[in-house]
Amino acid sequence: EAGVVQSPRYKIIEKKQPVAFWCNPISGHNTLYWYLQNLGQGPELLIRYENEEAVDDSQLPKDRFSAERLKGVDSTLKIQPAELGDSAVYLCASSPGTSLGEQYFGPGTRLTVT
Amino acid sequence: AQKITQTQPGMFVQEKEAVTLDCTYDTSDQSYGLFWYKQPSSGEMIFLIYQGSYDEQNATEGRYSLNFQKARKSANLVISASQLGDSAMYFCAMRVRGYGQNFVFGPGTRLSVLP
């Protein structure tokens, strides 16, 4: 079974430029998460999807961040415009449903904003 | 509020020895799950072990065991027979049914295994 796929793995952009990250969850997993992880810290939730619905986006900075999961499968997270403070690792994770089971993470995208 | 506390920023252990990584949690919900993840320097988050709040026995997975003390709200990870490959960041996390089932992560503990 394929794991959570993310691309790109690394991205370097100049500030004020747009950037997009893509995530394909494990097949059959209805719940998809986007996290931000700063160096030396734990992941922080940005947004959670149940199928195609964003059920929790309270931590998403909506002035510059947007996300979509149009067909309830893969998802895109966008930043426009990027700021220096957005440099971090962006992790995508998925889980099979509404049980209290574990989530499975992708390898992450390391973003550097110069 | 849902919160995970990991009070050990860094830990050292000698190869082949056992080590305990501390985790305490705070929730008023009765139904929750506790998780430990390992994050090597390569960056991927690897699921290690899970404990449900209603599970009566401590979870074990190979060399990993979870010392669950519900009354003290602690969920410490015990790694037996440490290996050099265990050197990594370790995160304790909680998922609460009454909190939209979102995961809350602790700040992590960096474990270094010495040869």
JSON list of C-alpha atoms in Angstrom, two decimals:
[
{"chain": "A", "resi": 1, "resn": "GLU", "atom": "CA", "xyz": [0.00, 0.00, 0.00]},
{"chain": "A", "resi": 2, "resn": "ALA", "atom": "CA", "xyz": [1.40, 3.37, -0.98]},
{"chain": "A", "resi": 3, "resn": "GLY", "atom": "CA", "xyz": [1.91, 5.92, 1.76]},
{"chain": "A", "resi": 4, "resn": "VAL", "atom": "CA", "xyz": [1.06, 9.60, 1.82]},
{"chain": "A", "resi": 5, "resn": "VAL", "atom": "CA", "xyz": [2.73, 11.31, -1.12]},
{"chain": "A", "resi": 6, "resn": "GLN", "atom": "CA", "xyz": [3.83, 14.93, -1.06]},
{"chain": "A", "resi": 7, "resn": "SER", "atom": "CA", "xyz": [5.52, 17.12, -3.59]},
{"chain": "A", "resi": 8, "resn": "PRO", "atom": "CA", "xyz": [7.78, 18.90, -3.92]},
{"chain": "A", "resi": 9, "resn": "ARG", "atom": "CA", "xyz": [10.13, 17.72, -1.18]},
{"chain": "A", "resi": 10, "resn": "TYR", "atom": "CA", "xyz": [12.03, 20.99, -1.15]},
{"chain": "A", "resi": 11, "resn": "LYS", "atom": "CA", "xyz": [11.17, 24.45, -2.36]},
{"chain": "A", "resi": 12, "resn": "ILE", "atom": "CA", "xyz": [13.14, 27.68, -2.27]},
{"chain": "A", "resi": 13, "resn": "ILE", "atom": "CA", "xyz": [11.38, 30.89, -3.23]},
{"chain": "A", "resi": 14, "resn": "GLU", "atom": "CA", "xyz": [11.81, 34.59, -2.77]},
{"chain": "A", "resi": 15, "resn": "LYS", "atom": "CA", "xyz": [9.50, 36.46, -0.44]},
{"chain": "A", "resi": 16, "resn": "LYS", "atom": "CA", "xyz": [6.28, 37.73, -1.97]},
{"chain": "A", "resi": 17, "resn": "GLN", "atom": "CA", "xyz": [6.22, 34.86, -4.47]},
{"chain": "A", "resi": 18, "resn": "PRO", "atom": "CA", "xyz": [3.43, 32.26, -4.48]},
{"chain": "A", "resi": 19, "resn": "VAL", "atom": "CA", "xyz": [4.02, 28.60, -3.69]},
{"chain": "A", "resi": 20, "resn": "ALA", "atom": "CA", "xyz": [1.88, 25.47, -3.73]},
{"chain": "A", "resi": 21, "resn": "PHE", "atom": "CA", "xyz": [2.24, 22.08, -2.08]},
{"chain": "A", "resi": 22, "resn": "TRP", "atom": "CA", "xyz": [0.49, 18.91, -3.17]},
{"chain": "A", "resi": 23, "resn": "CYS", "atom": "CA", "xyz": [-0.58, 15.91, -1.13]},
{"chain": "A", "resi": 24, "resn": "ASN", "atom": "CA", "xyz": [-2.08, 12.57, -2.08]},
{"chain": "A", "resi": 25, "resn": "PRO", "atom": "CA", "xyz": [-3.32, 10.65, 0.97]},
{"chain": "A", "resi": 26, "resn": "ILE", "atom": "CA", "xyz": [-3.45, 6.92, 1.47]},
{"chain": "A", "resi": 27, "resn": "SER", "atom": "CA", "xyz": [-6.23, 5.39, -0.62]},
{"chain": "A", "resi": 28, "resn": "GLY", "atom": "CA", "xyz": [-9.50, 5.25, 1.26]},
{"chain": "A", "resi": 29, "resn": "HIS", "atom": "CA", "xyz": [-8.48, 7.73, 3.94]},
{"chain": "A", "resi": 30, "resn": "ASN", "atom": "CA", "xyz": [-11.26, 10.26, 4.32]},
{"chain": "A", "resi": 31, "resn": "THR", "atom": "CA", "xyz": [-9.46, 12.59, 6.72]},
{"chain": "A", "resi": 32, "resn": "LEU", "atom": "CA", "xyz": [-6.59, 14.74, 5.52]},
{"chain": "A", "resi": 33, "resn": "TYR", "atom": "CA", "xyz": [-4.49, 17.13, 7.59]},
{"chain": "A", "resi": 34, "resn": "TRP", "atom": "CA", "xyz": [-2.03, 19.86, 6.74]},
{"chain": "A", "resi": 35, "resn": "TYR", "atom": "CA", "xyz": [0.48, 20.75, 9.44]},
{"chain": "A", "resi": 36, "resn": "LEU", "atom": "CA", "xyz": [3.21, 23.33, 9.77]},
{"chain": "A", "resi": 37, "resn": "GLN", "atom": "CA", "xyz": [6.34, 22.30, 11.63]},
{"chain": "A", "resi": 38, "resn": "ASN", "atom": "CA", "xyz": [8.95, 24.82, 12.68]},
{"chain": "A", "resi": 39, "resn": "LEU", "atom": "CA", "xyz": [12.45, 23.65, 13.43]},
{"chain": "A", "resi": 40, "resn": "GLY", "atom": "CA", "xyz": [12.68, 21.85, 16.77]},
{"chain": "A", "resi": 41, "resn": "GLN", "atom": "CA", "xyz": [8.94, 22.00, 17.43]},
{"chain": "A", "resi": 42, "resn": "GLY", "atom": "CA", "xyz": [5.97, 19.72, 17.10]},
{"chain": "A", "resi": 43, "resn": "PRO", "atom": "CA", "xyz": [3.56, 19.90, 14.17]},
{"chain": "A", "resi": 44, "resn": "GLU", "atom": "CA", "xyz": [0.79, 22.48, 14.35]},
{"chain": "A", "resi": 45, "resn": "LEU", "atom": "CA", "xyz": [-2.48, 21.88, 12.56]},
{"chain": "A", "resi": 46, "resn": "LEU", "atom": "CA", "xyz": [-3.33, 24.24, 9.73]},
{"chain": "A", "resi": 47, "resn": "ILE", "atom": "CA", "xyz": [-6.44, 22.57, 8.34]},
{"chain": "A", "resi": 48, "resn": "ARG", "atom": "CA", "xyz": [-8.34, 19.30, 8.53]},
{"chain": "A", "resi": 49, "resn": "TYR", "atom": "CA", "xyz": [-10.56, 17.86, 5.82]},
{"chain": "A", "resi": 50, "resn": "GLU", "atom": "CA", "xyz": [-13.24, 15.24, 6.10]},
{"chain": "A", "resi": 51, "resn": "ASN", "atom": "CA", "xyz": [-13.65, 14.15, 2.50]},
{"chain": "A", "resi": 52, "resn": "GLU", "atom": "CA", "xyz": [-13.88, 17.42, 0.57]},
{"chain": "A", "resi": 53, "resn": "GLU", "atom": "CA", "xyz": [-15.09, 19.52, 3.49]},
{"chain": "A", "resi": 54, "resn": "ALA", "atom": "CA", "xyz": [-12.71, 21.66, 5.51]},
{"chain": "A", "resi": 55, "resn": "VAL", "atom": "CA", "xyz": [-14.03, 20.91, 9.00]},
{"chain": "A", "resi": 56, "resn": "ASP", "atom": "CA", "xyz": [-11.36, 22.81, 10.91]},
{"chain": "A", "resi": 57, "resn": "ASP", "atom": "CA", "xyz": [-9.43, 25.69, 9.36]},
{"chain": "A", "resi": 58, "resn": "SER", "atom": "CA", "xyz": [-9.32, 27.85, 12.47]},
{"chain": "A", "resi": 59, "resn": "GLN", "atom": "CA", "xyz": [-5.50, 27.89, 12.51]},
{"chain": "A", "resi": 60, "resn": "LEU", "atom": "CA", "xyz": [-5.08, 28.65, 8.81]},
{"chain": "A", "resi": 61, "resn": "PRO", "atom": "CA", "xyz": [-3.89, 32.25, 8.18]},
{"chain": "A", "resi": 62, "resn": "LYS", "atom": "CA", "xyz": [-6.51, 32.96, 5.59]},
{"chain": "A", "resi": 63, "resn": "ASP", "atom": "CA", "xyz": [-5.05, 36.24, 4.43]},
{"chain": "A", "resi": 64, "resn": "ARG", "atom": "CA", "xyz": [-2.28, 34.38, 2.63]},
{"chain": "A", "resi": 65, "resn": "PHE", "atom": "CA", "xyz": [-2.93, 30.67, 2.95]},
{"chain": "A", "resi": 66, "resn": "SER", "atom": "CA", "xyz": [-5.54, 28.67, 1.08]},
{"chain": "A", "resi": 67, "resn": "ALA", "atom": "CA", "xyz": [-6.24, 25.00, 0.64]},
{"chain": "A", "resi": 68, "resn": "GLU", "atom": "CA", "xyz": [-8.50, 22.80, -1.39]},
{"chain": "A", "resi": 69, "resn": "ARG", "atom": "CA", "xyz": [-9.49, 19.16, -1.67]},
{"chain": "A", "resi": 70, "resn": "LEU", "atom": "CA", "xyz": [-11.89, 19.28, -4.57]},
{"chain": "A", "resi": 71, "resn": "LYS", "atom": "CA", "xyz": [-12.70, 15.60, -5.09]},
{"chain": "A", "resi": 72, "resn": "GLY", "atom": "CA", "xyz": [-12.07, 14.46, -1.56]},
{"chain": "A", "resi": 73, "resn": "VAL", "atom": "CA", "xyz": [-8.79, 12.80, -2.48]},
{"chain": "A", "resi": 74, "resn": "ASP", "atom": "CA", "xyz": [-5.66, 14.83, -3.11]},
{"chain": "A", "resi": 75, "resn": "SER", "atom": "CA", "xyz": [-5.17, 18.30, -1.72]},
{"chain": "A", "resi": 76, "resn": "THR", "atom": "CA", "xyz": [-3.25, 21.49, -2.44]},
{"chain": "A", "resi": 77, "resn": "LEU", "atom": "CA", "xyz": [-2.00, 24.04, 0.06]},
{"chain": "A", "resi": 78, "resn": "LYS", "atom": "CA", "xyz": [-1.07, 27.46, -1.30]},
{"chain": "A", "resi": 79, "resn": "ILE", "atom": "CA", "xyz": [0.71, 30.47, 0.13]},
{"chain": "A", "resi": 80, "resn": "GLN", "atom": "CA", "xyz": [0.43, 33.81, -1.63]},
{"chain": "A", "resi": 81, "resn": "PRO", "atom": "CA", "xyz": [2.44, 35.88, -1.04]},
{"chain": "A", "resi": 82, "resn": "ALA", "atom": "CA", "xyz": [5.08, 34.01, 0.95]},
{"chain": "A", "resi": 83, "resn": "GLU", "atom": "CA", "xyz": [6.85, 35.73, 3.84]},
{"chain": "A", "resi": 84, "resn": "LEU", "atom": "CA", "xyz": [10.21, 34.97, 5.45]},
{"chain": "A", "resi": 85, "resn": "GLY", "atom": "CA", "xyz": [8.43, 33.55, 8.50]},
{"chain": "A", "resi": 86, "resn": "ASP", "atom": "CA", "xyz": [6.73, 30.90, 6.37]},
{"chain": "A", "resi": 87, "resn": "SER", "atom": "CA", "xyz": [10.00, 28.98, 6.13]},
{"chain": "A", "resi": 88, "resn": "ALA", "atom": "CA", "xyz": [9.15, 25.63, 7.71]},
{"chain": "A", "resi": 89, "resn": "VAL", "atom": "CA", "xyz": [8.25, 22.06, 6.90]},
{"chain": "A", "resi": 90, "resn": "TYR", "atom": "CA", "xyz": [4.70, 21.50, 5.68]},
{"chain": "A", "resi": 91, "resn": "LEU", "atom": "CA", "xyz": [3.43, 18.06, 6.54]},
{"chain": "A", "resi": 92, "resn": "CYS", "atom": "CA", "xyz": [0.42, 16.28, 5.13]},
{"chain": "A", "resi": 93, "resn": "ALA", "atom": "CA", "xyz": [-1.18, 13.38, 6.97]},
{"chain": "A", "resi": 94, "resn": "SER", "atom": "CA", "xyz": [-4.22, 11.18, 6.50]},
{"chain": "A", "resi": 95, "resn": "SER", "atom": "CA", "xyz": [-6.29, 8.84, 8.62]},
{"chain": "A", "resi": 96, "resn": "PRO", "atom": "CA", "xyz": [-9.00, 6.38, 7.70]},
{"chain": "A", "resi": 97, "resn": "GLY", "atom": "CA", "xyz": [-12.00, 7.86, 9.44]},
{"chain": "A", "resi": 98, "resn": "THR", "atom": "CA", "xyz": [-13.52, 9.24, 12.56]},
{"chain": "A", "resi": 99, "resn": "SER", "atom": "CA", "xyz": [-12.10, 6.70, 14.96]},
{"chain": "A", "resi": 100, "resn": "LEU", "atom": "CA", "xyz": [-9.34, 7.64, 17.35]},
{"chain": "A", "resi": 101, "resn": "GLY", "atom": "CA", "xyz": [-6.76, 5.77, 15.34]},
{"chain": "A", "resi": 102, "resn": "GLU", "atom": "CA", "xyz": [-3.40, 6.99, 14.17]},
{"chain": "A", "resi": 103, "resn": "GLN", "atom": "CA", "xyz": [-2.63, 9.26, 11.27]},
{"chain": "A", "resi": 104, "resn": "TYR", "atom": "CA", "xyz": [0.01, 8.60, 8.66]},
{"chain": "A", "resi": 105, "resn": "PHE", "atom": "CA", "xyz": [2.37, 11.31, 7.54]},
{"chain": "A", "resi": 106, "resn": "GLY", "atom": "CA", "xyz": [3.93, 12.14, 4.22]},
{"chain": "A", "resi": 107, "resn": "PRO", "atom": "CA", "xyz": [7.62, 13.06, 3.96]},
{"chain": "A", "resi": 108, "resn": "GLY", "atom": "CA", "xyz": [6.87, 16.78, 4.11]},
{"chain": "A", "resi": 109, "resn": "THR", "atom": "CA", "xyz": [7.85, 19.77, 2.01]},
{"chain": "A", "resi": 110, "resn": "ARG", "atom": "CA", "xyz": [10.67, 21.91, 3.32]},
{"chain": "A", "resi": 111, "resn": "LEU", "atom": "CA", "xyz": [10.02, 25.51, 2.32]},
{"chain": "A", "resi": 112, "resn": "THR", "atom": "CA", "xyz": [12.72, 28.15, 2.43]},
{"chain": "A", "resi": 113, "resn": "VAL", "atom": "CA", "xyz": [11.70, 31.74, 1.79]},
{"chain": "A", "resi": 114, "resn": "THR", "atom": "CA", "xyz": [14.61, 34.09, 1.03]},
{"chain": "B", "resi": 1, "resn": "ALA", "atom": "CA", "xyz": [-7.85, 23.01, 26.76]},
{"chain": "B", "resi": 2, "resn": "GLN", "atom": "CA", "xyz": [-6.03, 20.10, 25.22]},
{"chain": "B", "resi": 3, "resn": "LYS", "atom": "CA", "xyz": [-2.32, 20.11, 25.90]},
{"chain": "B", "resi": 4, "resn": "ILE", "atom": "CA", "xyz": [0.67, 17.79, 25.74]},
{"chain": "B", "resi": 5, "resn": "THR", "atom": "CA", "xyz": [3.75, 18.42, 27.86]},
{"chain": "B", "resi": 6, "resn": "GLN", "atom": "CA", "xyz": [7.14, 16.85, 27.26]},
{"chain": "B", "resi": 7, "resn": "THR", "atom": "CA", "xyz": [9.55, 18.17, 29.87]},
{"chain": "B", "resi": 8, "resn": "GLN", "atom": "CA", "xyz": [12.74, 16.61, 28.49]},
{"chain": "B", "resi": 9, "resn": "PRO", "atom": "CA", "xyz": [14.12, 18.66, 25.58]},
{"chain": "B", "resi": 10, "resn": "GLY", "atom": "CA", "xyz": [16.98, 16.20, 25.18]},
{"chain": "B", "resi": 11, "resn": "MET", "atom": "CA", "xyz": [17.92, 12.78, 26.49]},
{"chain": "B", "resi": 12, "resn": "PHE", "atom": "CA", "xyz": [21.01, 10.61, 26.21]},
{"chain": "B", "resi": 13, "resn": "VAL", "atom": "CA", "xyz": [21.08, 6.84, 26.58]},
{"chain": "B", "resi": 14, "resn": "GLN", "atom": "CA", "xyz": [23.79, 4.25, 26.17]},
{"chain": "B", "resi": 15, "resn": "GLU", "atom": "CA", "xyz": [23.29, 1.72, 23.40]},
{"chain": "B", "resi": 16, "resn": "LYS", "atom": "CA", "xyz": [21.46, -1.42, 24.62]},
{"chain": "B", "resi": 17, "resn": "GLU", "atom": "CA", "xyz": [20.08, 0.38, 27.67]},
{"chain": "B", "resi": 18, "resn": "ALA", "atom": "CA", "xyz": [16.41, 1.22, 28.24]},
{"chain": "B", "resi": 19, "resn": "VAL", "atom": "CA", "xyz": [15.14, 4.80, 28.24]},
{"chain": "B", "resi": 20, "resn": "THR", "atom": "CA", "xyz": [11.88, 6.46, 29.29]},
{"chain": "B", "resi": 21, "resn": "LEU", "atom": "CA", "xyz": [10.56, 9.55, 27.54]},
{"chain": "B", "resi": 22, "resn": "ASP", "atom": "CA", "xyz": [8.05, 11.49, 29.58]},
{"chain": "B", "resi": 23, "resn": "CYS", "atom": "CA", "xyz": [4.68, 12.76, 28.41]},
{"chain": "B", "resi": 24, "resn": "THR", "atom": "CA", "xyz": [1.82, 14.27, 30.37]},
{"chain": "B", "resi": 25, "resn": "TYR", "atom": "CA", "xyz": [-1.46, 15.38, 28.89]},
{"chain": "B", "resi": 26, "resn": "ASP", "atom": "CA", "xyz": [-4.37, 17.56, 29.81]},
{"chain": "B", "resi": 27, "resn": "THR", "atom": "CA", "xyz": [-7.93, 16.99, 28.72]},
{"chain": "B", "resi": 28, "resn": "SER", "atom": "CA", "xyz": [-11.31, 16.87, 30.38]},
{"chain": "B", "resi": 29, "resn": "ASP", "atom": "CA", "xyz": [-12.64, 14.46, 27.78]},
{"chain": "B", "resi": 30, "resn": "GLN", "atom": "CA", "xyz": [-13.02, 10.81, 28.76]},
{"chain": "B", "resi": 31, "resn": "SER", "atom": "CA", "xyz": [-12.46, 9.43, 25.27]},
{"chain": "B", "resi": 32, "resn": "TYR", "atom": "CA", "xyz": [-9.08, 10.05, 23.73]},
{"chain": "B", "resi": 33, "resn": "GLY", "atom": "CA", "xyz": [-6.12, 8.37, 22.15]},
{"chain": "B", "resi": 34, "resn": "LEU", "atom": "CA", "xyz": [-2.43, 8.84, 22.92]},
{"chain": "B", "resi": 35, "resn": "PHE", "atom": "CA", "xyz": [0.28, 8.38, 20.33]},
{"chain": "B", "resi": 36, "resn": "TRP", "atom": "CA", "xyz": [4.03, 8.45, 20.02]},
{"chain": "B", "resi": 37, "resn": "TYR", "atom": "CA", "xyz": [5.79, 9.40, 16.81]},
{"chain": "B", "resi": 38, "resn": "LYS", "atom": "CA", "xyz": [9.45, 9.26, 15.88]},
{"chain": "B", "resi": 39, "resn": "GLN", "atom": "CA", "xyz": [11.00, 11.82, 13.57]},
{"chain": "B", "resi": 40, "resn": "PRO", "atom": "CA", "xyz": [14.53, 11.02, 12.37]},
{"chain": "B", "resi": 41, "resn": "SER", "atom": "CA", "xyz": [16.74, 13.67, 10.85]},
{"chain": "B", "resi": 42, "resn": "SER", "atom": "CA", "xyz": [15.33, 12.75, 7.44]},
{"chain": "B", "resi": 43, "resn": "GLY", "atom": "CA", "xyz": [12.09, 14.40, 8.53]},
{"chain": "B", "resi": 44, "resn": "GLU", "atom": "CA", "xyz": [9.37, 11.79, 8.16]},
{"chain": "B", "resi": 45, "resn": "MET", "atom": "CA", "xyz": [7.02, 11.22, 11.10]},
{"chain": "B", "resi": 46, "resn": "ILE", "atom": "CA", "xyz": [6.85, 7.54, 11.98]},
{"chain": "B", "resi": 47, "resn": "PHE", "atom": "CA", "xyz": [3.99, 6.18, 14.08]},
{"chain": "B", "resi": 48, "resn": "LEU", "atom": "CA", "xyz": [5.28, 4.05, 16.96]},
{"chain": "B", "resi": 49, "resn": "ILE", "atom": "CA", "xyz": [2.53, 3.17, 19.41]},
{"chain": "B", "resi": 50, "resn": "TYR", "atom": "CA", "xyz": [-1.05, 3.94, 20.40]},
{"chain": "B", "resi": 51, "resn": "GLN", "atom": "CA", "xyz": [-2.96, 3.82, 23.70]},
{"chain": "B", "resi": 52, "resn": "GLY", "atom": "CA", "xyz": [-6.70, 4.33, 23.98]},
{"chain": "B", "resi": 53, "resn": "SER", "atom": "CA", "xyz": [-8.10, 5.97, 27.08]},
{"chain": "B", "resi": 54, "resn": "TYR", "atom": "CA", "xyz": [-10.26, 2.93, 27.81]},
{"chain": "B", "resi": 55, "resn": "ASP", "atom": "CA", "xyz": [-7.51, 0.39, 27.23]},
{"chain": "B", "resi": 56, "resn": "GLU", "atom": "CA", "xyz": [-6.78, -1.38, 30.50]},
{"chain": "B", "resi": 57, "resn": "GLN", "atom": "CA", "xyz": [-3.43, -2.78, 29.49]},
{"chain": "B", "resi": 58, "resn": "ASN", "atom": "CA", "xyz": [-0.38, -0.80, 28.50]},
{"chain": "B", "resi": 59, "resn": "ALA", "atom": "CA", "xyz": [0.34, -0.89, 24.78]},
{"chain": "B", "resi": 60, "resn": "THR", "atom": "CA", "xyz": [3.45, -2.62, 23.50]},
{"chain": "B", "resi": 61, "resn": "GLU", "atom": "CA", "xyz": [4.97, -2.75, 20.03]},
{"chain": "B", "resi": 62, "resn": "GLY", "atom": "CA", "xyz": [8.24, -4.61, 19.81]},
{"chain": "B", "resi": 63, "resn": "ARG", "atom": "CA", "xyz": [10.84, -2.65, 21.76]},
{"chain": "B", "resi": 64, "resn": "TYR", "atom": "CA", "xyz": [8.35, 0.14, 22.48]},
{"chain": "B", "resi": 65, "resn": "SER", "atom": "CA", "xyz": [5.95, 0.16, 25.38]},
{"chain": "B", "resi": 66, "resn": "LEU", "atom": "CA", "xyz": [3.68, 2.87, 26.70]},
{"chain": "B", "resi": 67, "resn": "ASN", "atom": "CA", "xyz": [3.46, 3.32, 30.46]},
{"chain": "B", "resi": 68, "resn": "PHE", "atom": "CA", "xyz": [-0.09, 4.65, 30.76]},
{"chain": "B", "resi": 69, "resn": "GLN", "atom": "CA", "xyz": [-1.09, 6.09, 34.13]},
{"chain": "B", "resi": 70, "resn": "LYS", "atom": "CA", "xyz": [-4.55, 7.53, 33.61]},
{"chain": "B", "resi": 71, "resn": "ALA", "atom": "CA", "xyz": [-4.99, 9.07, 37.05]},
{"chain": "B", "resi": 72, "resn": "ARG", "atom": "CA", "xyz": [-1.71, 10.94, 36.66]},
{"chain": "B", "resi": 73, "resn": "LYS", "atom": "CA", "xyz": [-2.46, 11.75, 33.01]},
{"chain": "B", "resi": 74, "resn": "SER", "atom": "CA", "xyz": [0.87, 10.44, 31.89]},
{"chain": "B", "resi": 75, "resn": "ALA", "atom": "CA", "xyz": [1.80, 8.34, 28.87]},
{"chain": "B", "resi": 76, "resn": "ASN", "atom": "CA", "xyz": [5.51, 7.72, 28.98]},
{"chain": "B", "resi": 77, "resn": "LEU", "atom": "CA", "xyz": [7.29, 5.89, 26.17]},
{"chain": "B", "resi": 78, "resn": "VAL", "atom": "CA", "xyz": [9.76, 3.19, 27.16]},
{"chain": "B", "resi": 79, "resn": "ILE", "atom": "CA", "xyz": [12.30, 2.05, 24.60]},
{"chain": "B", "resi": 80, "resn": "SER", "atom": "CA", "xyz": [14.10, -1.11, 25.58]},
{"chain": "B", "resi": 81, "resn": "ALA", "atom": "CA", "xyz": [17.53, -2.15, 24.29]},
{"chain": "B", "resi": 82, "resn": "SER", "atom": "CA", "xyz": [18.25, 1.19, 22.60]},
{"chain": "B", "resi": 83, "resn": "GLN", "atom": "CA", "xyz": [19.87, 1.12, 19.18]},
{"chain": "B", "resi": 84, "resn": "LEU", "atom": "CA", "xyz": [21.87, 3.81, 17.38]},
{"chain": "B", "resi": 85, "resn": "GLY", "atom": "CA", "xyz": [19.00, 4.11, 14.91]},
{"chain": "B", "resi": 86, "resn": "ASP", "atom": "CA", "xyz": [16.71, 5.22, 17.73]},
{"chain": "B", "resi": 87, "resn": "SER", "atom": "CA", "xyz": [18.41, 8.62, 17.75]},
{"chain": "B", "resi": 88, "resn": "ALA", "atom": "CA", "xyz": [15.66, 11.01, 16.68]},
{"chain": "B", "resi": 89, "resn": "MET", "atom": "CA", "xyz": [13.00, 13.45, 17.87]},
{"chain": "B", "resi": 90, "resn": "TYR", "atom": "CA", "xyz": [10.10, 11.81, 19.66]},
{"chain": "B", "resi": 91, "resn": "PHE", "atom": "CA", "xyz": [6.68, 13.44, 19.82]},
{"chain": "B", "resi": 92, "resn": "CYS", "atom": "CA", "xyz": [3.82, 12.57, 22.10]},
{"chain": "B", "resi": 93, "resn": "ALA", "atom": "CA", "xyz": [0.37, 13.38, 20.69]},
{"chain": "B", "resi": 94, "resn": "MET", "atom": "CA", "xyz": [-3.24, 13.19, 21.75]},
{"chain": "B", "resi": 95, "resn": "ARG", "atom": "CA", "xyz": [-6.48, 12.91, 19.82]},
{"chain": "B", "resi": 96, "resn": "VAL", "atom": "CA", "xyz": [-9.65, 13.82, 21.66]},
{"chain": "B", "resi": 97, "resn": "ARG", "atom": "CA", "xyz": [-13.08, 12.82, 20.48]},
{"chain": "B", "resi": 98, "resn": "GLY", "atom": "CA", "xyz": [-14.65, 15.97, 21.87]},
{"chain": "B", "resi": 99, "resn": "TYR", "atom": "CA", "xyz": [-12.03, 18.19, 20.24]},
{"chain": "B", "resi": 100, "resn": "GLY", "atom": "CA", "xyz": [-13.03, 17.48, 16.68]},
{"chain": "B", "resi": 101, "resn": "GLN", "atom": "CA", "xyz": [-10.62, 14.57, 16.82]},
{"chain": "B", "resi": 102, "resn": "ASN", "atom": "CA", "xyz": [-7.72, 16.85, 15.96]},
{"chain": "B", "resi": 103, "resn": "PHE", "atom": "CA", "xyz": [-4.26, 15.81, 17.04]},
{"chain": "B", "resi": 104, "resn": "VAL", "atom": "CA", "xyz": [-2.34, 17.89, 19.55]},
{"chain": "B", "resi": 105, "resn": "PHE", "atom": "CA", "xyz": [1.42, 17.41, 19.65]},
{"chain": "B", "resi": 106, "resn": "GLY", "atom": "CA", "xyz": [3.94, 18.03, 22.37]},
{"chain": "B", "resi": 107, "resn": "PRO", "atom": "CA", "xyz": [7.19, 19.94, 21.78]},
{"chain": "B", "resi": 108, "resn": "GLY", "atom": "CA", "xyz": [9.20, 16.76, 21.44]},
{"chain": "B", "resi": 109, "resn": "THR", "atom": "CA", "xyz": [12.23, 15.14, 23.05]},
{"chain": "B", "resi": 110, "resn": "ARG", "atom": "CA", "xyz": [15.48, 14.67, 21.18]},
{"chain": "B", "resi": 111, "resn": "LEU", "atom": "CA", "xyz": [16.96, 11.27, 22.01]},
{"chain": "B", "resi": 112, "resn": "SER", "atom": "CA", "xyz": [20.61, 10.58, 21.36]},
{"chain": "B", "resi": 113, "resn": "VAL", "atom": "CA", "xyz": [21.86, 7.00, 21.64]},
{"chain": "B", "resi": 114, "resn": "LEU", "atom": "CA", "xyz": [25.54, 6.76, 22.49]},
{"chain": "B", "resi": 115, "resn": "PRO", "atom": "CA", "xyz": [27.71, 3.86, 21.26]}
]
